[in-house]
Tab-separated table of C-alpha atoms in Angstrom:
chain	number	residue	atom	x	y	z
A	720	ASP	CA	-8.122	-6.894	1.866
A	721	ILE	CA	-11.481	-6.528	3.614
A	722	VAL	CA	-13.930	-9.150	2.372
A	723	MET	CA	-17.571	-8.115	2.168
A	724	THR	CA	-20.048	-11.011	2.279
A	725	GLN	CA	-23.683	-10.455	1.351
A	726	THR	CA	-26.603	-12.776	2.003
A	727	PRO	CA	-28.783	-13.778	0.360
A	728	LEU	CA	-27.446	-13.517	-3.191
A	729	SER	CA	-30.951	-13.404	-4.586
A	730	LEU	CA	-34.342	-12.485	-3.251
A	731	SER	CA	-37.814	-12.717	-4.739
A	732	VAL	CA	-40.317	-10.447	-3.013
A	733	THR	CA	-44.036	-9.761	-3.321
A	734	PRO	CA	-44.802	-6.046	-3.731
A	735	GLY	CA	-45.709	-4.518	-0.393
A	736	GLN	CA	-43.729	-7.088	1.574
A	737	PRO	CA	-40.496	-6.350	3.450
A	738	ALA	CA	-37.016	-7.411	2.383
A	739	SER	CA	-33.707	-7.596	4.195
A	740	ILE	CA	-30.126	-7.971	3.007
A	741	SER	CA	-27.158	-8.735	5.239
A	742	CYS	CA	-23.590	-7.594	4.694
A	743	LYS	CA	-20.711	-8.796	6.862
A	744	SER	CA	-17.181	-7.439	6.688
A	745	SER	CA	-14.040	-9.361	7.584
A	746	GLN	CA	-12.777	-6.421	9.663
A	747	SER	CA	-14.417	-3.631	11.593
A	748	LEU	CA	-15.417	-0.659	9.467
A	749	LEU	CA	-15.388	1.723	12.455
A	750	ARG	CA	-12.654	4.323	12.163
A	751	SER	CA	-11.078	6.399	14.912
A	752	ASP	CA	-13.113	9.422	13.808
A	753	GLY	CA	-16.225	7.600	15.018
A	754	LYS	CA	-17.609	7.030	11.536
A	755	THR	CA	-18.310	3.625	10.017
A	756	TYR	CA	-17.494	3.525	6.313
A	757	LEU	CA	-20.233	1.257	5.038
A	758	TYR	CA	-22.388	2.146	2.042
A	759	TRP	CA	-25.321	0.588	0.217
A	760	TYR	CA	-25.896	0.980	-3.531
A	761	LEU	CA	-28.633	-0.151	-5.876
A	762	GLN	CA	-27.860	-0.908	-9.496
A	763	LYS	CA	-31.051	-0.972	-11.523
A	764	PRO	CA	-30.972	-2.876	-14.834
A	765	GLY	CA	-28.886	-1.074	-17.429
A	766	GLN	CA	-27.937	1.749	-15.066
A	767	PRO	CA	-24.916	2.725	-12.971
A	768	PRO	CA	-25.086	2.147	-9.227
A	769	GLN	CA	-26.906	4.748	-7.163
A	770	LEU	CA	-26.205	5.544	-3.539
A	771	LEU	CA	-28.952	4.583	-1.111
A	772	ILE	CA	-27.331	4.664	2.339
A	773	TYR	CA	-24.033	6.061	3.621
A	774	GLU	CA	-22.218	5.441	6.912
A	775	ILE	CA	-24.511	2.561	7.899
A	776	SER	CA	-27.815	4.349	8.255
A	777	ASN	CA	-27.961	7.750	6.553
A	778	ARG	CA	-30.326	7.887	3.608
A	779	PHE	CA	-28.938	9.783	0.622
A	780	SER	CA	-30.895	12.698	-0.790
A	781	GLY	CA	-34.097	11.593	-2.513
A	782	VAL	CA	-33.997	8.000	-1.250
A	783	PRO	CA	-37.459	6.899	-0.052
A	784	ASP	CA	-37.836	6.295	3.671
A	785	ARG	CA	-38.831	2.675	3.060
A	786	PHE	CA	-35.071	2.058	2.815
A	787	SER	CA	-33.171	1.837	6.084
A	788	GLY	CA	-29.725	0.719	7.149
A	789	SER	CA	-28.512	-0.581	10.475
A	790	GLY	CA	-25.641	-2.399	12.104
A	791	SER	CA	-22.242	-1.784	13.587
A	792	GLY	CA	-18.656	-2.970	13.445
A	793	THR	CA	-18.726	-5.851	10.993
A	794	ASP	CA	-22.423	-6.654	10.704
A	795	PHE	CA	-24.843	-4.588	8.638
A	796	THR	CA	-28.363	-4.812	7.266
A	797	LEU	CA	-30.340	-3.043	4.565
A	798	LYS	CA	-34.098	-3.222	4.980
A	799	ILE	CA	-36.874	-2.293	2.601
A	800	SER	CA	-40.070	-1.928	4.607
A	801	ARG	CA	-42.433	-2.403	1.652
A	802	VAL	CA	-40.878	-3.434	-1.646
A	803	GLU	CA	-42.080	-1.652	-4.759
A	804	THR	CA	-41.627	-2.755	-8.380
A	805	GLU	CA	-39.078	0.039	-8.937
A	806	ASP	CA	-36.800	-1.517	-6.299
A	807	VAL	CA	-35.698	-4.359	-8.593
A	808	GLY	CA	-32.007	-4.596	-9.283
A	809	VAL	CA	-28.779	-5.627	-7.607
A	810	TYR	CA	-27.889	-4.253	-4.186
A	811	TYR	CA	-24.247	-3.887	-3.171
A	812	CYS	CA	-22.584	-3.014	0.095
A	813	MET	CA	-19.181	-1.320	-0.053
A	814	GLN	CA	-16.485	-0.421	2.471
A	815	SER	CA	-14.150	2.532	2.194
A	816	ILE	CA	-12.264	2.383	5.482
A	817	GLN	CA	-9.300	0.695	3.820
A	818	LEU	CA	-7.819	0.300	0.361
A	819	PRO	CA	-8.574	-1.546	-1.766
A	820	LEU	CA	-12.194	-0.450	-1.688
A	821	THR	CA	-14.259	-3.620	-1.745
A	822	PHE	CA	-17.832	-4.509	-2.583
A	823	GLY	CA	-20.094	-7.346	-1.614
A	824	GLN	CA	-21.004	-9.857	-4.314
A	825	GLY	CA	-24.372	-8.230	-4.840
A	826	THR	CA	-27.929	-9.301	-3.991
A	827	LYS	CA	-30.355	-9.542	-6.883
A	828	VAL	CA	-33.869	-8.490	-5.909
A	829	GLU	CA	-36.737	-9.545	-8.114
A	830	ILE	CA	-40.463	-9.075	-7.850
A	831	GLU	CA	-42.628	-12.186	-7.540
B	1231	GLU	CA	-26.950	19.539	-11.242
B	1232	VAL	CA	-24.111	17.091	-10.638
B	1233	GLN	CA	-23.248	15.080	-13.762
B	1234	LEU	CA	-20.486	12.731	-14.820
B	1235	VAL	CA	-20.132	11.769	-18.483
B	1236	ALA	CA	-17.667	9.011	-19.281
B	1237	SER	CA	-16.254	8.412	-22.742
B	1238	GLY	CA	-13.341	6.810	-24.537
B	1239	GLY	CA	-14.257	3.143	-24.401
B	1240	GLY	CA	-14.165	0.833	-27.389
B	1241	LEU	CA	-12.732	-2.324	-28.884
B	1242	ILE	CA	-8.982	-2.668	-28.467
B	1243	GLN	CA	-6.526	-5.480	-29.091
B	1244	PRO	CA	-4.628	-7.106	-26.232
B	1245	GLY	CA	-1.536	-5.072	-25.406
B	1246	GLY	CA	-3.132	-1.867	-26.631
B	1247	SER	CA	-3.889	1.396	-24.858
B	1248	LEU	CA	-6.983	3.506	-24.245
B	1249	ARG	CA	-7.668	6.696	-22.339
B	1250	LEU	CA	-11.019	7.078	-20.639
B	1251	SER	CA	-12.372	10.522	-19.837
B	1252	CYS	CA	-15.005	11.578	-17.346
B	1253	ALA	CA	-16.289	15.116	-17.774
B	1254	ALA	CA	-17.837	16.535	-14.638
B	1255	SER	CA	-20.327	19.347	-14.191
B	1256	GLY	CA	-22.061	20.814	-11.175
B	1257	PHE	CA	-19.041	20.368	-8.915
B	1258	THR	CA	-15.252	20.662	-8.958
B	1259	VAL	CA	-13.336	17.437	-9.588
B	1260	SER	CA	-10.177	18.640	-7.852
B	1261	ASN	CA	-12.072	19.276	-4.596
B	1262	ASN	CA	-13.375	15.727	-4.430
B	1263	TYR	CA	-12.280	12.122	-3.984
B	1264	MET	CA	-12.837	10.552	-7.401
B	1265	LYS	CA	-12.628	6.924	-8.409
B	1266	TRP	CA	-12.975	4.471	-11.281
B	1267	VAL	CA	-14.902	1.239	-10.768
B	1268	ARG	CA	-15.392	-1.469	-13.381
B	1269	GLN	CA	-17.923	-4.193	-13.978
B	1270	ALA	CA	-17.098	-7.160	-16.170
B	1271	PRO	CA	-20.041	-8.535	-18.185
B	1272	GLY	CA	-22.521	-10.186	-15.838
B	1273	LYS	CA	-20.274	-9.643	-12.814
B	1274	GLY	CA	-20.117	-7.433	-9.749
B	1275	LEU	CA	-18.371	-4.146	-9.049
B	1276	GLU	CA	-14.569	-3.925	-8.797
B	1277	TRP	CA	-12.700	-0.840	-7.643
B	1278	VAL	CA	-9.909	0.157	-10.049
B	1279	SER	CA	-8.343	3.432	-8.950
B	1280	LEU	CA	-8.883	6.618	-6.993
B	1281	ILE	CA	-7.458	10.106	-6.693
B	1282	TYR	CA	-7.822	12.196	-3.562
B	1283	SER	CA	-8.420	15.937	-3.606
B	1284	GLY	CA	-4.826	16.366	-2.469
B	1285	GLY	CA	-3.634	14.481	-5.545
B	1286	GLY	CA	-2.703	11.131	-4.014
B	1287	THR	CA	-3.437	8.204	-6.319
B	1288	TYR	CA	-4.074	4.526	-5.596
B	1289	TYR	CA	-4.666	1.427	-7.679
B	1290	ALA	CA	-6.007	-2.077	-7.422
B	1291	ASP	CA	-3.228	-4.662	-7.623
B	1292	SER	CA	-4.753	-5.988	-10.862
B	1293	VAL	CA	-4.034	-2.715	-12.696
B	1294	LYS	CA	-1.039	-1.298	-10.833
B	1295	GLY	CA	1.761	-0.359	-13.219
B	1296	ARG	CA	-0.573	-0.448	-16.228
B	1297	PHE	CA	-3.271	2.150	-15.451
B	1298	THR	CA	-2.842	5.801	-14.471
B	1299	ILE	CA	-5.526	8.032	-12.989
B	1300	SER	CA	-5.258	11.782	-13.448
B	1301	ARG	CA	-7.337	14.925	-13.690
B	1302	ASP	CA	-7.286	18.167	-15.640
B	1303	ASN	CA	-8.506	20.925	-13.351
B	1304	SER	CA	-8.955	23.390	-16.217
B	1305	LYS	CA	-11.317	20.966	-17.958
B	1306	ASN	CA	-12.869	19.606	-14.742
B	1307	THR	CA	-12.249	16.144	-16.135
B	1308	LEU	CA	-11.023	12.841	-14.695
B	1309	TYR	CA	-8.990	10.407	-16.793
B	1310	LEU	CA	-7.905	6.800	-16.745
B	1311	GLN	CA	-4.970	5.926	-18.993
B	1312	MET	CA	-4.991	2.186	-19.591
B	1313	ASN	CA	-1.917	0.506	-21.074
B	1314	SER	CA	-0.964	-3.120	-21.755
B	1315	LEU	CA	-4.626	-4.060	-21.843
B	1316	ARG	CA	-5.632	-7.663	-21.270
B	1317	ALA	CA	-8.783	-9.638	-22.027
B	1318	GLU	CA	-9.629	-9.598	-18.319
B	1319	ASP	CA	-9.820	-5.784	-18.418
B	1320	THR	CA	-12.990	-6.069	-20.514
B	1321	ALA	CA	-15.693	-4.268	-18.540
B	1322	VAL	CA	-17.919	-1.242	-18.247
B	1323	TYR	CA	-15.845	1.449	-16.544
B	1324	TYR	CA	-17.673	3.868	-14.261
B	1325	CYS	CA	-16.296	7.121	-12.931
B	1326	SER	CA	-17.610	8.173	-9.561
B	1327	ARG	CA	-17.465	11.045	-7.138
B	1328	SER	CA	-17.132	9.243	-3.868
B	1329	PRO	CA	-19.355	8.240	-2.416
B	1330	ASP	CA	-22.479	9.598	-4.046
B	1331	ARG	CA	-22.407	10.098	-7.824
B	1332	TRP	CA	-21.701	7.796	-10.722
B	1333	GLY	CA	-21.418	8.341	-14.454
B	1334	GLN	CA	-23.228	6.121	-16.935
B	1335	GLY	CA	-20.158	4.050	-17.778
B	1336	THR	CA	-18.137	3.345	-20.891
B	1337	LEU	CA	-17.540	-0.139	-22.284
B	1338	VAL	CA	-13.999	-1.361	-22.879
B	1339	THR	CA	-13.630	-4.599	-24.838
B	1340	VAL	CA	-10.179	-6.124	-25.122
B	1341	SER	CA	-10.150	-8.738	-27.852
B	1342	SER	CA	-8.265	-9.719	-30.972
């Protein structure tokens, strides 16, 4: 199974300040079709997860441009350029290159 | 508008069975890669099962032989038949159109 390791596990951020979350996979997520099957989700309190970023760096429809994804191979980063109060919740990375699908442990983002 | 509405959860005794349903609207279930993901109370996300558009089905080792994923094309609905339920199956179960849409979840509690 591919292990997804997120750091940090919690983050307290002042509104307007940047935030960054790392996700490392135990195997490369690059497939022969040239795509890298790495996704970022945000689960706000009491809600299901919502897709933020797909295939490393593509923002999903309606996702604000303060969210960005980067990385390659086994090393990925989600950045929020200026955190807003509505960004609180738990952020998960997920890989879908191989079954079983696996998620990172989650990073809880709180506002200071 | 794409929507997924999960139902069928509840309190069930160990060894019992439940069938979860996920009614979809705004898209065709049979044309998409659909999955079930669960979240135990206070824990992270765990993939349970998926069904490809071609009909292939896959399961996490923890549920293999006990759970069955299926779909009814005429009702545009995804199902998860859960048998031989255990306390460790207690979770909110989310249906999802991979990778972008999630239903609100339905709570399954396995307890005597």
